[in-house]
Short mmCIF file of C-alpha atoms in Angstrom, two decimals:
data_model
loop_
_atom_site.label_atom_id
_atom_site.label_comp_id
_atom_site.label_asym_id
_atom_site.label_seq_id
_atom_site.Cartn_x
_atom_site.Cartn_y
_atom_site.Cartn_z
CA MET A 421 29.73 11.24 19.55
CA LYS A 422 27.22 10.92 22.36
CA ILE A 423 24.01 9.18 21.31
CA GLU A 424 20.97 11.13 22.45
CA ARG A 425 18.21 9.41 24.33
CA PRO A 426 14.79 9.58 22.62
CA VAL A 427 12.48 11.70 24.74
CA SER A 428 9.15 10.35 25.94
CA ARG A 429 6.08 12.30 24.82
CA GLN A 430 4.85 12.17 28.42
CA PRO A 431 7.95 12.45 30.60
CA ILE A 432 7.82 11.27 34.21
CA PRO A 433 8.00 14.58 36.16
CA GLU A 434 10.74 15.08 38.74
CA HIS A 435 8.30 15.12 41.65
CA ALA A 436 6.84 11.73 40.69
CA GLU A 437 7.05 9.07 43.38
CA ARG A 438 8.41 5.61 42.74
CA VAL A 439 5.61 3.49 44.22
CA PHE A 440 7.04 0.09 43.24
CA LYS A 441 10.53 -1.17 42.50
CA GLY A 442 10.61 -4.49 40.67
CA LYS A 443 13.13 -6.78 39.01
CA ILE A 444 12.55 -5.23 35.61
CA PHE A 445 9.87 -2.61 36.05
CA ASP A 446 9.60 0.40 38.36
CA VAL A 447 6.25 2.15 38.72
CA TYR A 448 5.95 5.91 39.18
CA GLN A 449 2.89 7.95 40.13
CA TRP A 450 2.22 11.66 40.38
CA GLU A 451 -0.64 14.11 40.87
CA GLN A 452 -1.36 15.70 37.53
CA GLU A 453 -3.38 18.89 37.27
CA MET A 454 -5.94 18.49 34.52
CA PHE A 455 -7.05 21.17 32.06
CA ASP A 456 -10.16 21.90 34.13
CA GLY A 457 -8.14 22.36 37.35
CA THR A 458 -9.04 18.99 38.91
CA LYS A 459 -6.27 16.57 39.85
CA LYS A 460 -5.73 12.98 38.83
CA THR A 461 -3.10 10.37 39.68
CA PHE A 462 -1.02 9.59 36.60
CA GLU A 463 1.03 6.42 36.40
CA LYS A 464 3.94 5.41 34.28
CA ILE A 465 6.46 2.61 34.14
CA LYS A 466 10.21 2.75 33.74
CA ARG A 467 12.53 -0.03 32.64
CA LEU A 468 16.17 -0.15 31.59
CA ASP A 469 16.79 0.90 28.00
CA THR A 470 17.81 -1.78 25.55
CA VAL A 471 20.27 -2.13 22.68
CA ILE A 472 19.53 -4.43 19.73
CA ILE A 473 22.19 -5.27 17.17
CA PHE A 474 21.69 -6.62 13.68
CA ALA A 475 25.06 -7.88 12.48
CA VAL A 476 25.85 -8.09 8.77
CA MET A 477 28.32 -10.93 8.19
CA ASP A 478 31.00 -10.93 5.48
CA ASP A 479 28.76 -12.87 3.08
CA GLU A 480 26.06 -10.16 3.62
CA LYS A 481 23.88 -12.52 5.60
CA ILE A 482 22.28 -11.07 8.69
CA LEU A 483 22.78 -12.68 12.08
CA LEU A 484 19.63 -13.36 14.07
CA ILE A 485 19.32 -14.96 17.48
CA GLU A 486 16.81 -17.71 18.12
CA GLU A 487 16.22 -17.68 21.86
CA LYS A 488 14.39 -20.08 24.14
CA GLN A 489 13.71 -18.93 27.68
CA PRO A 490 12.10 -21.17 30.31
CA GLY A 491 8.31 -20.89 30.22
CA SER A 492 8.38 -19.00 26.94
CA GLU A 493 7.80 -19.68 23.26
CA PRO A 494 10.97 -19.31 21.18
CA THR A 495 11.68 -15.84 19.89
CA LEU A 496 13.78 -14.52 17.05
CA GLY A 497 15.48 -11.17 16.76
CA GLY A 498 18.64 -9.15 16.86
CA VAL A 499 21.31 -9.59 19.50
CA GLY A 500 20.16 -7.56 22.45
CA GLY A 501 20.29 -6.68 26.07
CA ARG A 502 19.78 -4.04 28.71
CA ILE A 503 21.93 -0.99 29.12
CA GLU A 504 23.28 -0.92 32.68
CA ASP A 505 22.60 2.13 34.80
CA GLY A 506 24.98 4.88 33.66
CA GLU A 507 26.50 2.78 30.88
CA ASP A 508 27.25 4.41 27.54
CA VAL A 509 24.85 3.25 24.81
CA LEU A 510 27.51 2.26 22.30
CA GLU A 511 29.56 0.50 24.99
CA ALA A 512 26.47 -1.45 25.98
CA ALA A 513 25.96 -2.52 22.37
CA LYS A 514 29.55 -3.75 22.12
CA ARG A 515 29.35 -5.55 25.48
CA GLU A 516 26.06 -7.31 24.76
CA PHE A 517 27.21 -8.28 21.27
CA LEU A 518 30.39 -9.87 22.63
CA GLU A 519 28.65 -11.62 25.55
CA GLU A 520 25.85 -13.14 23.52
CA THR A 521 27.83 -14.09 20.41
CA GLY A 522 31.55 -13.99 21.15
CA LEU A 523 31.87 -11.54 18.26
CA VAL A 524 33.28 -8.05 17.88
CA ALA A 525 32.58 -5.62 15.05
CA GLU A 526 34.62 -2.85 13.42
CA LYS A 527 31.60 -0.62 13.01
CA PHE A 528 28.39 -0.10 14.98
CA VAL A 529 26.00 2.23 13.13
CA LEU A 530 22.97 3.55 15.00
CA TRP A 531 20.04 2.58 12.78
CA LYS A 532 17.18 4.05 14.77
CA SER A 533 16.17 4.81 18.33
CA LEU A 534 12.74 5.30 19.79
CA GLN A 535 10.47 5.19 22.81
CA THR A 536 8.03 2.30 22.57
CA SER A 537 4.93 3.62 24.35
CA ILE A 538 3.63 6.81 25.92
CA LYS A 539 2.96 5.09 29.28
CA VAL A 540 6.32 3.30 29.53
CA ASP A 541 9.61 5.19 29.77
CA TYR A 542 11.74 2.79 27.74
CA ALA A 543 14.06 3.57 24.86
CA LEU A 544 15.29 1.12 22.25
CA TYR A 545 18.48 1.63 20.24
CA PHE A 546 18.93 -0.41 17.05
CA PHE A 547 22.43 -0.85 15.67
CA ILE A 548 23.82 -2.38 12.50
CA ALA A 549 27.19 -4.04 13.07
CA LYS A 550 29.66 -4.54 10.22
CA GLY A 551 33.13 -6.05 9.93
CA VAL A 552 32.34 -8.86 12.32
CA LYS A 553 35.05 -11.11 13.80
CA LYS A 554 34.92 -13.98 16.29
CA VAL A 555 37.14 -13.45 19.35
CA ALA A 556 35.55 -15.54 22.12
CA GLU A 557 32.91 -18.09 23.03
CA GLN A 558 29.35 -17.19 24.01
CA ASN A 559 28.88 -16.29 27.65
CA LEU A 560 25.33 -17.30 28.59
CA ASP A 561 23.49 -17.97 31.82
CA GLY A 562 21.31 -20.98 32.73
CA GLY A 563 18.16 -19.29 31.54
CA GLU A 564 19.11 -18.98 27.91
CA ILE A 565 19.31 -21.33 24.96
CA ILE A 566 20.52 -19.40 21.98
CA LYS A 567 21.00 -20.50 18.40
CA PHE A 568 22.47 -18.45 15.58
CA ARG A 569 20.55 -18.02 12.34
CA TYR A 570 22.01 -16.42 9.22
CA LEU A 571 19.48 -14.93 6.84
CA THR A 572 19.50 -13.15 3.52
CA PHE A 573 17.74 -9.79 3.41
CA ASP A 574 14.67 -11.33 1.77
CA GLU A 575 14.52 -14.11 4.36
CA LEU A 576 14.79 -11.54 7.12
CA LEU A 577 11.98 -9.48 5.62
CA GLU A 578 9.76 -12.55 5.46
CA ILE A 579 10.55 -13.74 8.97
CA SER A 580 10.14 -10.24 10.39
CA ARG A 581 6.38 -10.51 9.78
CA THR A 582 5.94 -13.63 11.92
CA PRO A 583 4.87 -13.52 15.59
CA GLU A 584 8.16 -14.93 16.87
CA PHE A 585 10.11 -11.97 15.49
CA MET A 586 10.49 -9.55 18.37
CA GLU A 587 11.68 -6.28 16.89
CA LYS A 588 8.54 -5.17 15.09
CA GLU A 589 9.88 -1.61 15.26
CA VAL A 590 12.24 -2.26 12.35
CA VAL A 591 9.89 -4.17 10.04
CA VAL A 592 8.74 -0.96 8.42
CA ASP A 593 12.36 0.01 7.69
CA LEU A 594 13.04 -3.40 6.18
CA LEU A 595 9.95 -3.19 4.01
CA GLU A 596 10.88 0.28 2.88
CA ALA A 597 14.38 -0.89 2.04
CA TYR A 598 12.88 -3.74 0.03
CA TYR A 599 10.95 -1.30 -2.14
CA ASP A 600 13.65 1.33 -2.31
CA ASN A 601 17.10 0.19 -3.42
CA ASN A 602 18.87 3.29 -2.16
CA LYS A 603 17.68 2.56 1.33
CA LYS A 604 18.68 -1.06 0.91
CA GLU A 605 22.20 0.03 0.06
CA GLU A 606 22.32 2.04 3.27
CA LEU A 607 21.66 -1.10 5.28
CA MET B 342 -18.09 -14.27 16.16
CA LYS B 343 -15.90 -14.14 19.23
CA ILE B 344 -12.61 -12.34 18.66
CA GLU B 345 -9.70 -14.36 20.01
CA ARG B 346 -7.18 -12.75 22.28
CA PRO B 347 -3.60 -12.84 20.96
CA VAL B 348 -1.53 -15.07 23.21
CA SER B 349 1.65 -13.80 24.84
CA ARG B 350 4.81 -15.72 23.96
CA GLN B 351 5.63 -15.78 27.68
CA PRO B 352 2.30 -16.15 29.49
CA ILE B 353 2.02 -15.19 33.16
CA PRO B 354 1.61 -18.59 34.87
CA GLU B 355 -1.41 -19.23 37.09
CA HIS B 356 0.69 -19.43 40.24
CA ALA B 357 2.26 -16.00 39.64
CA GLU B 358 1.74 -13.50 42.44
CA ARG B 359 0.46 -10.00 41.86
CA VAL B 360 3.06 -7.98 43.75
CA PHE B 361 1.75 -4.53 42.82
CA LYS B 362 -1.65 -3.21 41.74
CA GLY B 363 -1.52 0.18 40.11
CA LYS B 364 -3.85 2.59 38.33
CA ILE B 365 -2.89 1.22 34.91
CA PHE B 366 -0.27 -1.43 35.52
CA ASP B 367 -0.26 -4.57 37.68
CA VAL B 368 3.06 -6.32 38.31
CA TYR B 369 3.30 -10.11 38.58
CA GLN B 370 6.25 -12.21 39.77
CA TRP B 371 6.87 -15.93 39.86
CA GLU B 372 9.67 -18.41 40.53
CA GLN B 373 10.77 -19.82 37.21
CA GLU B 374 12.81 -23.01 37.01
CA MET B 375 15.65 -22.46 34.59
CA PHE B 376 17.03 -25.01 32.11
CA ASP B 377 19.89 -25.87 34.48
CA GLY B 378 17.52 -26.50 37.43
CA THR B 379 18.24 -23.25 39.26
CA LYS B 380 15.38 -20.85 40.02
CA LYS B 381 14.95 -17.21 39.16
CA THR B 382 12.25 -14.62 39.84
CA PHE B 383 10.53 -13.67 36.61
CA GLU B 384 8.51 -10.49 36.35
CA LYS B 385 5.85 -9.35 33.95
CA ILE B 386 3.36 -6.54 33.70
CA LYS B 387 -0.32 -6.65 32.88
CA ARG B 388 -2.52 -3.80 31.69
CA LEU B 389 -6.02 -3.60 30.25
CA ASP B 390 -6.20 -4.47 26.56
CA THR B 391 -6.97 -1.64 24.17
CA VAL B 392 -9.08 -1.14 21.05
CA ILE B 393 -8.02 1.31 18.35
CA ILE B 394 -10.38 2.31 15.55
CA PHE B 395 -9.49 3.84 12.21
CA ALA B 396 -12.73 5.17 10.71
CA VAL B 397 -13.09 5.60 6.95
CA MET B 398 -15.49 8.46 6.26
CA ASP B 399 -17.83 8.62 3.27
CA ASP B 400 -15.34 10.67 1.25
CA GLU B 401 -12.73 7.93 1.93
CA LYS B 402 -10.78 10.16 4.27
CA ILE B 403 -9.53 8.54 7.44
CA LEU B 404 -10.42 9.98 10.83
CA LEU B 405 -7.52 10.53 13.21
CA ILE B 406 -7.59 11.93 16.72
CA GLU B 407 -5.19 14.64 17.79
CA GLU B 408 -5.02 14.41 21.56
CA LYS B 409 -3.48 16.67 24.15
CA GLN B 410 -3.18 15.33 27.69
CA PRO B 411 -1.91 17.42 30.60
CA GLY B 412 1.88 17.12 30.91
CA SER B 413 2.19 15.43 27.56
CA GLU B 414 3.17 16.31 24.02
CA PRO B 415 0.26 16.06 21.55
CA THR B 416 -0.29 12.65 20.00
CA LEU B 417 -2.06 11.51 16.87
CA GLY B 418 -3.70 8.19 16.21
CA GLY B 419 -6.84 6.17 15.85
CA VAL B 420 -9.80 6.48 18.19
CA GLY B 421 -8.97 4.28 21.13
CA GLY B 422 -9.51 3.22 24.66
CA ARG B 423 -9.30 0.45 27.20
CA ILE B 424 -11.46 -2.63 27.21
CA GLU B 425 -13.20 -2.88 30.57
CA ASP B 426 -12.77 -6.07 32.61
CA GLY B 427 -14.99 -8.75 31.02
CA GLU B 428 -16.19 -6.48 28.22
CA ASP B 429 -16.54 -7.94 24.74
CA VAL B 430 -13.85 -6.62 22.36
CA LEU B 431 -16.22 -5.49 19.62
CA GLU B 432 -18.58 -3.88 22.15
CA ALA B 433 -15.61 -1.99 23.60
CA ALA B 434 -14.70 -0.72 20.13
CA LYS B 435 -18.26 0.53 19.55
CA ARG B 436 -18.45 2.13 22.99
CA GLU B 437 -15.09 3.93 22.75
CA PHE B 438 -15.85 5.09 19.22
CA LEU B 439 -19.18 6.60 20.29
CA GLU B 440 -17.79 8.19 23.48
CA GLU B 441 -14.79 9.80 21.87
CA THR B 442 -16.40 10.94 18.62
CA GLY B 443 -20.18 10.82 18.92
CA LEU B 444 -20.16 8.52 15.88
CA VAL B 445 -21.51 5.06 15.15
CA ALA B 446 -20.48 2.79 12.28
CA GLU B 447 -22.30 0.10 10.29
CA LYS B 448 -19.25 -2.10 10.11
CA PHE B 449 -16.28 -2.72 12.39
CA VAL B 450 -13.70 -4.95 10.69
CA LEU B 451 -10.88 -6.37 12.82
CA TRP B 452 -7.74 -5.29 11.01
CA LYS B 453 -5.11 -6.87 13.21
CA SER B 454 -4.50 -7.83 16.82
CA LEU B 455 -1.24 -8.40 18.63
CA GLN B 456 0.67 -8.49 21.88
CA THR B 457 3.10 -5.59 22.08
CA SER B 458 5.99 -7.00 24.12
CA ILE B 459 7.11 -10.28 25.66
CA LYS B 460 7.39 -8.75 29.14
CA VAL B 461 4.01 -6.96 29.11
CA ASP B 462 0.73 -8.86 28.88
CA TYR B 463 -1.16 -6.35 26.76
CA ALA B 464 -3.14 -6.96 23.60
CA LEU B 465 -4.08 -4.37 21.01
CA TYR B 466 -7.02 -4.76 18.63
CA PHE B 467 -7.11 -2.55 15.53
CA PHE B 468 -10.44 -2.02 13.78
CA ILE B 469 -11.47 -0.32 10.57
CA ALA B 470 -14.90 1.31 10.84
CA LYS B 471 -17.03 1.97 7.78
CA GLY B 472 -20.45 3.50 7.19
CA VAL B 473 -19.94 6.18 9.80
CA LYS B 474 -22.81 8.37 11.07
CA LYS B 475 -22.98 11.08 13.72
CA VAL B 476 -25.51 10.38 16.46
CA ALA B 477 -24.26 12.30 19.51
CA GLU B 478 -21.74 14.79 20.83
CA GLN B 479 -18.32 13.84 22.16
CA ASN B 480 -18.26 12.73 25.78
CA LEU B 481 -14.84 13.70 27.16
CA ASP B 482 -13.38 14.18 30.61
CA GLY B 483 -11.34 17.12 31.95
CA GLY B 484 -8.07 15.48 31.03
CA GLU B 485 -8.60 15.38 27.30
CA ILE B 486 -8.45 17.88 24.49
CA ILE B 487 -9.31 16.12 21.29
CA LYS B 488 -9.38 17.42 17.73
CA PHE B 489 -10.53 15.54 14.66
CA ARG B 490 -8.25 15.28 11.65
CA TYR B 491 -9.36 13.88 8.29
CA LEU B 492 -6.56 12.50 6.13
CA THR B 493 -6.20 10.89 2.74
CA PHE B 494 -4.43 7.54 2.65
CA ASP B 495 -1.20 9.17 1.44
CA GLU B 496 -1.36 11.80 4.17
CA LEU B 497 -1.92 9.08 6.76
CA LEU B 498 1.05 7.10 5.47
CA GLU B 499 3.26 10.17 5.73
CA ILE B 500 2.08 11.16 9.18
CA SER B 501 2.33 7.60 10.46
CA ARG B 502 6.13 7.89 10.28
CA THR B 503 6.31 10.89 12.63
CA PRO B 504 6.97 10.57 16.39
CA GLU B 505 3.54 11.92 17.37
CA PHE B 506 1.78 9.05 15.61
CA MET B 507 1.09 6.47 18.29
CA GLU B 508 0.09 3.27 16.51
CA LYS B 509 3.41 2.28 15.02
CA GLU B 510 2.08 -1.29 14.84
CA VAL B 511 0.05 -0.48 11.72
CA VAL B 512 2.65 1.54 9.80
CA VAL B 513 3.98 -1.59 8.14
CA ASP B 514 0.48 -2.50 6.95
CA LEU B 515 -0.05 1.00 5.58
CA LEU B 516 3.27 0.89 3.77
CA GLU B 517 2.48 -2.50 2.33
CA ALA B 518 -0.90 -1.27 1.17
CA TYR B 519 0.82 1.66 -0.49
CA TYR B 520 2.99 -0.65 -2.57
CA ASP B 521 0.32 -3.27 -3.20
CA ASN B 522 -2.96 -2.06 -4.62
CA ASN B 523 -4.87 -5.23 -3.75
CA LYS B 524 -4.09 -4.71 -0.10
CA LYS B 525 -5.04 -1.06 -0.44
CA GLU B 526 -8.45 -2.08 -1.75
CA GLU B 527 -8.92 -4.25 1.32
CA LEU B 528 -8.50 -1.23 3.56
#
C-alpha cells in the first residue's frame, strides 16, 4: 500500500521559483495575489522528508538513539533519516533502520505522518517497528556518535518531555496512550 | 524581567556565513570539523522569532484566530506574529495582540518557549493573556482574513488535534491539563 504524503496547508505553487539551493534547504518564492488585488512575494522552504522509527524490542523496551553531532548538544529520539529523492517511504524507513542500527524488523507500522510548519514543505513519517532482529553492524559516517538506549514506556514518556528529545510531535500520542490503555495496547 | 531566549541545541557558530537572505528565511553555512578530523559543510536556517498569545476572556473562553491567507488553507491558532529585530519579547506580544485583535490585556504570562527544530534557529514564545479589554479596531493588511473564535477548554483541546490547528507545540500541555486539574487551574 502506497503511503500518502501529508499535504501542506500552503502548497508551493508550480510557478514558484527556486531562488536558493542549499545542502539541506531549498528556498522558493512566488508572486501571490492578495485578497485586495495587490501582489506580494511569498516565500517557503523545502527540505527532504524524513522517516523516524521507534522500534519495540522483544522485551517491550523501546529503542532510542542518543546522538552526538559535532558542534551540537546531544539529542535523543527515534532512528531516523532523510528519504532520498524518489525513494519509497517504507523502503526509506527500512534502509535507515538497517544503516543506523544494523537491525531489521518484521513489521513497520505507520504511526503518524504530518507536515511540521506552514512555511516549510517538510513531511515527517513516524513508524513503529516490531519483530526486530540484528543482521549487521552499524554503518555510520565520521560525523555521528550514536549510542543505543532501551527504555520502558514510562521512561520514554518522561524523557520525551526533556529538551534533548527531538520528536516532540509524538509526545502527545505517548501521553494519550499513558492515560488510555486501549491506545497503549495499540502501540 | 527579561525573558530568556531558548538556546538551539546546534547553534549557528559566529564564523558561519549567510549564504542567502530571503523574505522570511536566511540560510547560513559553515565548515564543521567532524569527529574524525574531516570537514563538512553544515547548513542551518534562521527566521524571526514568533510570539503566540492565547487570550482567556472574562467568561473563561479562549480566543482563537481563524486565518485565511491567499493560496492557503484556513488555519486556526493563537494570536501571533513575528518579533521585530531587537524588539523586546513581551512588547512584541502586546503589539501583535493589539494589532491583530484591537485588544489589550492586564497580564501576559509566559506559558512556554522553545526552539522548534535542530536545523532551524527559530524560537517560539507562548503567552496566556488575562484581563482582556477592547480598545481599538483590528489593524490588518490585504493578505489577511481573520475571524475570532471563542472556545471552551474542552473545545480547544478537541480542535487542537485537527490539522488546521497550528500550534501543535502546546497540545501536550493542554492534554496534560485535561488530565490534571492542578495544571488546568494554572491555565
